Short mmCIF file of N, CA and C in Angstrom, two decimals:
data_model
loop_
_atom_site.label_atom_id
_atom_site.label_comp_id
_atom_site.label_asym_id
_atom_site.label_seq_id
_atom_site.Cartn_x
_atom_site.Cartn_y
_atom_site.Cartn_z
N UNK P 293 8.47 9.58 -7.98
CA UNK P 293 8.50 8.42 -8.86
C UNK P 293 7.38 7.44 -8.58
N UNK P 294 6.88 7.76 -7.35
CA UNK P 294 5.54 6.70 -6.71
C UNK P 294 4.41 8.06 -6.62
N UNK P 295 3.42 7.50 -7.52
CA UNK P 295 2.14 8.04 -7.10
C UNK P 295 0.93 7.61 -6.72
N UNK P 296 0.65 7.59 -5.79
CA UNK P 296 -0.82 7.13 -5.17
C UNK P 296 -1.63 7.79 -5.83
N UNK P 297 -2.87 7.51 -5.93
CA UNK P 297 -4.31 7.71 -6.05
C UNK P 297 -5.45 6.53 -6.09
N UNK P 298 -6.57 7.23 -6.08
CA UNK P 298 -8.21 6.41 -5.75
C UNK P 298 -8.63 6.58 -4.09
N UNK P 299 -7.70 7.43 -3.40
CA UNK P 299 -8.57 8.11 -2.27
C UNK P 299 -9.78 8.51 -2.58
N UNK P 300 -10.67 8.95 -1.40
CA UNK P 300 -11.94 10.00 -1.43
C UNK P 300 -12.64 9.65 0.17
N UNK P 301 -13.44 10.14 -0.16
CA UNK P 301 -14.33 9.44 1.26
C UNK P 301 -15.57 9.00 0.67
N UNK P 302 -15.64 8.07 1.60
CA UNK P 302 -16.71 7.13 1.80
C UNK P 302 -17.67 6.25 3.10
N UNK P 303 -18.20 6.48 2.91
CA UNK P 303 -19.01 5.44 4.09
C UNK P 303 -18.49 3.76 4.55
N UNK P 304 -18.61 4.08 5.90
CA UNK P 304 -18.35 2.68 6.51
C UNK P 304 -18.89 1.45 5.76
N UNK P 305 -18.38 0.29 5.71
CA UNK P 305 -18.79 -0.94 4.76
C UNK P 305 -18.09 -0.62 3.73
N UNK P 306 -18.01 0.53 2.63
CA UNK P 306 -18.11 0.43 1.65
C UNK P 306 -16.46 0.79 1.18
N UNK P 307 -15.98 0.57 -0.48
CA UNK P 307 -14.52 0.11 -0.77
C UNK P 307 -14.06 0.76 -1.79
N UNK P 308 -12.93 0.79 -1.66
CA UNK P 308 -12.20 1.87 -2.61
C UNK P 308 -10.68 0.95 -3.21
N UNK P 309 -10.53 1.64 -4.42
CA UNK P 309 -9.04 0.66 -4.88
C UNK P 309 -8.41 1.72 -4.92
N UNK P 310 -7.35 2.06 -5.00
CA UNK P 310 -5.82 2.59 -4.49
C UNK P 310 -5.15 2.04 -6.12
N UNK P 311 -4.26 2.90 -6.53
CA UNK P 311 -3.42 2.80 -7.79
C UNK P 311 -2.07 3.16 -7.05
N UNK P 312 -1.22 2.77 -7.44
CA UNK P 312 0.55 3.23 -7.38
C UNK P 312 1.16 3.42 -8.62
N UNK P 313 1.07 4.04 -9.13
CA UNK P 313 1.75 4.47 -10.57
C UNK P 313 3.60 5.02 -10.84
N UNK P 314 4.09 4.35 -10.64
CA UNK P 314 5.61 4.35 -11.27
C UNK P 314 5.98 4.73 -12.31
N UNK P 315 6.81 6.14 -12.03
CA UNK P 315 7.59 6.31 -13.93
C UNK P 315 8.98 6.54 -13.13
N UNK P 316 9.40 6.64 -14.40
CA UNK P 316 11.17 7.25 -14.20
C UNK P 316 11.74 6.15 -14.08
N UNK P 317 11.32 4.81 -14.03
CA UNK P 317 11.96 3.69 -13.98
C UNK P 317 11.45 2.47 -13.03
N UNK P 318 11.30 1.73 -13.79
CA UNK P 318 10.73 0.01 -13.45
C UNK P 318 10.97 -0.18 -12.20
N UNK P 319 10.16 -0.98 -11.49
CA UNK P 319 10.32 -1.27 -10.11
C UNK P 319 10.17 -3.02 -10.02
N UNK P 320 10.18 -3.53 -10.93
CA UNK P 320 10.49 -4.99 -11.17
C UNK P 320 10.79 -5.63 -10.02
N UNK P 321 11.67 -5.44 -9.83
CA UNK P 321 12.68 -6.11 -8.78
C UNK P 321 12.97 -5.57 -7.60
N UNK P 322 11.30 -4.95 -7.10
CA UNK P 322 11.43 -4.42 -5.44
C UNK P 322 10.07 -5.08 -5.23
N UNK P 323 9.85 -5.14 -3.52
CA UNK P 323 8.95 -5.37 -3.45
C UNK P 323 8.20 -4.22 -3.26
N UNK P 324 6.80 -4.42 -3.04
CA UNK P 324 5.84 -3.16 -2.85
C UNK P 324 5.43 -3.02 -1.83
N UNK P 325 5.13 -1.99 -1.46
CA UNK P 325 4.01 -2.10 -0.04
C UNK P 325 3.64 -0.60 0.05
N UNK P 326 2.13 -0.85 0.78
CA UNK P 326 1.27 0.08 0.98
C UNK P 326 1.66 0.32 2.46
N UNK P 327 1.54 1.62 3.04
CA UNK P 327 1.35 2.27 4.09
C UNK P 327 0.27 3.27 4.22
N UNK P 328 0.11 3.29 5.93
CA UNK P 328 -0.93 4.78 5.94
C UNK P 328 -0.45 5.20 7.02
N UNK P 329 -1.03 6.42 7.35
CA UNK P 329 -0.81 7.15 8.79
C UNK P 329 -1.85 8.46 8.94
N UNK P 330 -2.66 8.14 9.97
CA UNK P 330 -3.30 8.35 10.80
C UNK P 330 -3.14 9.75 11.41
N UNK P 331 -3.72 11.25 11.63
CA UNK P 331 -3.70 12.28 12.20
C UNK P 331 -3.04 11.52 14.01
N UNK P 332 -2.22 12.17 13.49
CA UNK P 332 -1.62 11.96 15.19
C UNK P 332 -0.56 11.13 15.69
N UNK P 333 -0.65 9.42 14.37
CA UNK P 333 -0.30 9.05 14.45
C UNK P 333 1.14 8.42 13.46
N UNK P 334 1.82 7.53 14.00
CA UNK P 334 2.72 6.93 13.06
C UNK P 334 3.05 6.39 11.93
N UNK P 335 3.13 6.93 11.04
CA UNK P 335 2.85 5.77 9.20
C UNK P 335 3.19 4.22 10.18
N UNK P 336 1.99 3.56 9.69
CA UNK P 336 2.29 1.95 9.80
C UNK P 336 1.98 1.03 8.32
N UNK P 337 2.65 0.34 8.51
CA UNK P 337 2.47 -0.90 7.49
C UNK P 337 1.04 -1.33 7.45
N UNK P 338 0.84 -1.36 5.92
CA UNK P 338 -0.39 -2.25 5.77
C UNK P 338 -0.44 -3.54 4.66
N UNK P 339 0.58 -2.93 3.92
CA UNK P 339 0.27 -4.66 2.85
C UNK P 339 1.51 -4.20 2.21
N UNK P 340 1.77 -5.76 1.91
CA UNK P 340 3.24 -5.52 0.90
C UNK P 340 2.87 -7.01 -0.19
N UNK P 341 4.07 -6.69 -1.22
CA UNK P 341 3.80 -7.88 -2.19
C UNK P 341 5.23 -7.94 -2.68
N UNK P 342 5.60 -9.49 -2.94
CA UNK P 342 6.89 -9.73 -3.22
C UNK P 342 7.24 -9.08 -4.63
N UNK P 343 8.60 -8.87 -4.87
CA UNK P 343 8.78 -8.59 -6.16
C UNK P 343 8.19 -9.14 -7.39
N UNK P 344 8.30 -10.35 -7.35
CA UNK P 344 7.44 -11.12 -8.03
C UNK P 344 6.29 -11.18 -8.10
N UNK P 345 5.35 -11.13 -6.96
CA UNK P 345 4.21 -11.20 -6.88
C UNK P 345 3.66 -12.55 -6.26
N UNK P 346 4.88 -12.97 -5.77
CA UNK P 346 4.38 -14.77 -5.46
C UNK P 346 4.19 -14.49 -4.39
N UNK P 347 4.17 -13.24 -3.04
CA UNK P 347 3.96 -13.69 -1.84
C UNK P 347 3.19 -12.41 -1.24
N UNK P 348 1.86 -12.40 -0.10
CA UNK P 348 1.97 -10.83 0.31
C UNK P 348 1.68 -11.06 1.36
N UNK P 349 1.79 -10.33 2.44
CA UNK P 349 1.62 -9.99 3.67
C UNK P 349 1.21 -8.72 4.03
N UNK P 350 -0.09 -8.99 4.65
CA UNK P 350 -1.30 -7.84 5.41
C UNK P 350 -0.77 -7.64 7.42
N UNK P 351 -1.09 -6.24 7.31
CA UNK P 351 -0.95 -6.06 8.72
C UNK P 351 -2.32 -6.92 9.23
N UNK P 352 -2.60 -7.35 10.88
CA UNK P 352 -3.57 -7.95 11.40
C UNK P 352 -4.77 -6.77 10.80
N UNK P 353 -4.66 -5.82 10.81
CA UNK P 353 -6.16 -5.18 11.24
C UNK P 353 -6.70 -4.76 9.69
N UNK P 354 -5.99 -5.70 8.59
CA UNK P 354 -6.47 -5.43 7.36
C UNK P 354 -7.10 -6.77 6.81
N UNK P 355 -6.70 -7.94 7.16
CA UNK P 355 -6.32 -8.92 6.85
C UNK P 355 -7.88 -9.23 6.69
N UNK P 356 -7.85 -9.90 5.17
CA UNK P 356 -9.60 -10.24 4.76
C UNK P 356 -9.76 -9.45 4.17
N UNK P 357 -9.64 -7.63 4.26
CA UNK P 357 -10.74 -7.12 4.14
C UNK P 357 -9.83 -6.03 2.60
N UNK P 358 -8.45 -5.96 2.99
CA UNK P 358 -7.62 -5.34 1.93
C UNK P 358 -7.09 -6.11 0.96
N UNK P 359 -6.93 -5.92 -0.60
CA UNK P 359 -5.91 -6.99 -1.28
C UNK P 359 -4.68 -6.64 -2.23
N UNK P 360 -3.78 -6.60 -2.06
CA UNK P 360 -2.74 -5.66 -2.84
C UNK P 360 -2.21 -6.76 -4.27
N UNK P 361 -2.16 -6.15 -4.92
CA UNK P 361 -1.37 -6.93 -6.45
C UNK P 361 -0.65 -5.81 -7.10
N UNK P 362 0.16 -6.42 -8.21
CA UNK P 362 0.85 -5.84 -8.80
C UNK P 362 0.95 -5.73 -10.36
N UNK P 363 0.80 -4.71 -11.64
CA UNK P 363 0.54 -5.43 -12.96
C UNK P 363 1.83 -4.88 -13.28
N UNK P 364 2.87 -5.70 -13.86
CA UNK P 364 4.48 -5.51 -14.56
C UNK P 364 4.37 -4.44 -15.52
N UNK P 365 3.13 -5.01 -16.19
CA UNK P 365 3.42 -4.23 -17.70
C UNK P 365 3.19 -2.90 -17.25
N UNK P 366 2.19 -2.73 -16.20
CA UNK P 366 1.56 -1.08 -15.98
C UNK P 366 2.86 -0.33 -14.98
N UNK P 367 3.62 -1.08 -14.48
CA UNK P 367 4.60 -0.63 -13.52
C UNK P 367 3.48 -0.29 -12.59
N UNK P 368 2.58 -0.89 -12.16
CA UNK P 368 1.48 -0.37 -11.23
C UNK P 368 0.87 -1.58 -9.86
N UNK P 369 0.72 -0.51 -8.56
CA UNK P 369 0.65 -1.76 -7.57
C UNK P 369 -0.85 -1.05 -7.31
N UNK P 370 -2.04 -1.74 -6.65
CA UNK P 370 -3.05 -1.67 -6.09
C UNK P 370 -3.60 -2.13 -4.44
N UNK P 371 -4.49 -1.56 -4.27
CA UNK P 371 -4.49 -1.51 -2.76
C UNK P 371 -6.04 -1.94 -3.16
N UNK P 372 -7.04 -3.04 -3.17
CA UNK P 372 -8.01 -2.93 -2.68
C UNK P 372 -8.71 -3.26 -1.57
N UNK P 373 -9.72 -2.54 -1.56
CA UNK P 373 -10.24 -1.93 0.32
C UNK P 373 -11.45 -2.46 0.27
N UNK P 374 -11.78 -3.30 1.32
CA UNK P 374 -13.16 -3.81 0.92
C UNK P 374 -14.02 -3.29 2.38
N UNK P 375 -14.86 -3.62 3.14
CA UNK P 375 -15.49 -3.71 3.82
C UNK P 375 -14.97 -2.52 5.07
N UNK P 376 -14.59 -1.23 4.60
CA UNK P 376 -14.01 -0.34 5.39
C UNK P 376 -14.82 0.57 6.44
N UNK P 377 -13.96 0.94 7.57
CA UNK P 377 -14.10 1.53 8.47
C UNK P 377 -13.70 2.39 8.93
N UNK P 378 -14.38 3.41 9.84
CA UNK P 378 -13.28 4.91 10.14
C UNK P 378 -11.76 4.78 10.46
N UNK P 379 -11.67 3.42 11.16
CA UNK P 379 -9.89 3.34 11.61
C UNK P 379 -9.09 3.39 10.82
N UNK P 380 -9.99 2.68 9.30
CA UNK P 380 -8.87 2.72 8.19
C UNK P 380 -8.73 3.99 7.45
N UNK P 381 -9.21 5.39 8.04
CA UNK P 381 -8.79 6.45 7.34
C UNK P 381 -7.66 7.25 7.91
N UNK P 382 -6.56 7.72 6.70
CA UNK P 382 -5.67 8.35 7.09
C UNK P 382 -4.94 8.60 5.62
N UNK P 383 -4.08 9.07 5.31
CA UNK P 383 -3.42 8.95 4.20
C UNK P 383 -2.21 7.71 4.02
N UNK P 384 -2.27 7.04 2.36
CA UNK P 384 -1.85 5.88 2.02
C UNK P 384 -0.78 6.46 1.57
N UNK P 385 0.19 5.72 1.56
CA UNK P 385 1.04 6.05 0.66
C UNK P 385 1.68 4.65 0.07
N UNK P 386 2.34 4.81 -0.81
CA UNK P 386 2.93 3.29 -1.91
C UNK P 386 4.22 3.67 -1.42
N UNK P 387 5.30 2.52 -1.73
CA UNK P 387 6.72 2.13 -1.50
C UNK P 387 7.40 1.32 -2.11
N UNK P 388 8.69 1.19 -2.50
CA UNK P 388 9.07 0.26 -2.90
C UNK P 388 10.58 -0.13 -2.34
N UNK P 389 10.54 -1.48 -1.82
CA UNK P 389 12.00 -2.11 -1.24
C UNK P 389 12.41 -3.02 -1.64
N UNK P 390 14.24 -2.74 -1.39
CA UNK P 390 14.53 -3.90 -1.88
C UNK P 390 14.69 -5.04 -0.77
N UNK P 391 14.54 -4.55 0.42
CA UNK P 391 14.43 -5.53 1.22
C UNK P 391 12.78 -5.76 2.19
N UNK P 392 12.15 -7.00 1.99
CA UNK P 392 11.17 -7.45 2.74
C UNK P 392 10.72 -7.18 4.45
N UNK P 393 11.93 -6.91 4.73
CA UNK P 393 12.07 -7.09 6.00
C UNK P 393 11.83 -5.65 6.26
N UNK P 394 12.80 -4.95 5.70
CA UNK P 394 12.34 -3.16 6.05
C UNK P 394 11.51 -2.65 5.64
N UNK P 395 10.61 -3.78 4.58
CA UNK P 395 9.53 -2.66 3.99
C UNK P 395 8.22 -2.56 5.05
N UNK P 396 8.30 -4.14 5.68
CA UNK P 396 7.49 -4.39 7.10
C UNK P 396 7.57 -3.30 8.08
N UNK P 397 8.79 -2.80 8.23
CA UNK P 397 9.37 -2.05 9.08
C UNK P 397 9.16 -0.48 8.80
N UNK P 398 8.54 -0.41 7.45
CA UNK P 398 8.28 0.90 7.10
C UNK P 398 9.46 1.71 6.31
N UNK P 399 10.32 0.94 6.17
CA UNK P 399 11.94 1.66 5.42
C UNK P 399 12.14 0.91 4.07
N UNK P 400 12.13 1.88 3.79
CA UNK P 400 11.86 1.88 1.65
C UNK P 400 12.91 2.72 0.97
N UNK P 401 12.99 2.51 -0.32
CA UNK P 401 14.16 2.99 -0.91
C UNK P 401 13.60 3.85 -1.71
N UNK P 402 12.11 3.57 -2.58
CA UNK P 402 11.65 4.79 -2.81
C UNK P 402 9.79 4.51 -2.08
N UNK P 403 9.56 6.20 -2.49
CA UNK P 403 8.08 6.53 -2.15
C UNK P 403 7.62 8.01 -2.65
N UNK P 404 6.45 8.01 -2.08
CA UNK P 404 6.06 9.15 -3.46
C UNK P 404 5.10 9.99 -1.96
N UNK P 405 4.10 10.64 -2.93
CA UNK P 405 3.01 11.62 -2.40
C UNK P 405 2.12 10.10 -2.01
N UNK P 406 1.25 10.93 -1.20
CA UNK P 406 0.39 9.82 -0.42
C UNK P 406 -1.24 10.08 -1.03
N UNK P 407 -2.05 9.53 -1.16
CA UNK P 407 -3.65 9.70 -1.01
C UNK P 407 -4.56 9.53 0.23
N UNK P 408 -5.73 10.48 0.30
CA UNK P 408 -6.32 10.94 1.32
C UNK P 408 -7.34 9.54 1.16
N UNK P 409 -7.72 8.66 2.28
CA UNK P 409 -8.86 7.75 2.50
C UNK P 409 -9.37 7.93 3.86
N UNK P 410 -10.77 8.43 3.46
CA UNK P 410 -11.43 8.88 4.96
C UNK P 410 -12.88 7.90 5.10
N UNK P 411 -13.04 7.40 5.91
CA UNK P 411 -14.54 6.47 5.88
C UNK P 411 -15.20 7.41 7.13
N UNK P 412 -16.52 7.52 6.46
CA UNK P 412 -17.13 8.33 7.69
C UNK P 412 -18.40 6.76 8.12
N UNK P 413 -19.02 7.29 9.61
CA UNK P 413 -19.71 6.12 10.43
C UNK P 413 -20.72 6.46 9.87
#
């Protein structure tokens, strides 16, 4: 019901936007958030946005450089990536919760297939 895309690879510095595309039913009234995870490592949190859209919160090691929004009408959330680096490659994936607190936490009610983002040095 969540689909990522706008992965690829790219060179260090340079930025990529991320789509979340929702069907099968409106996500209005969850919040969103982006995740990734890392070969080896743990899916972690990277950005979320209130249901509304009135509030978002970036993990530290994004903060500045990622910006997430949301468009109602498109049922669609975005991830943009600005000034990127090899750490930030791994696969993304989109989410949606109804609670704020678990979506920080990485626990979502729904989620989909993930997209590949690789920055080479």
């Amino acid at each position: 019901q969540l689909q990522a895309s706008g992965g690829g690879l790219v060179q260090a510095g340079g930025s990529l936007r991320l789509s979340c595309a929702a069907s099968g039913r409106t996500f209005s009234n969850y919040h969103m958030g982006w995740f990734r995870q890392a070969p080896g490592k743990e899916r972690e949190f990277v950005a979320g946005i209130w249901w509304n859209g009135s509030g978002t919160y970036y993990a530290d090691s994004v903060k500045g450089r990622f910006t997430i929004s949301r468009d109602g009408r498109k049922n669609t959330v975005y991830l943009q990536m600005i000034n990127l680096n090899p750490e930030d490659t791994g696969v993304y994936y989109c989410a949606a919760a109804s609670s704020w607190i678990s979506l920080q936490r990485v626990e979502y009610d729904y989620g989909g297939q993930g997209t590949q983002v690789t920055v080479s040095s």
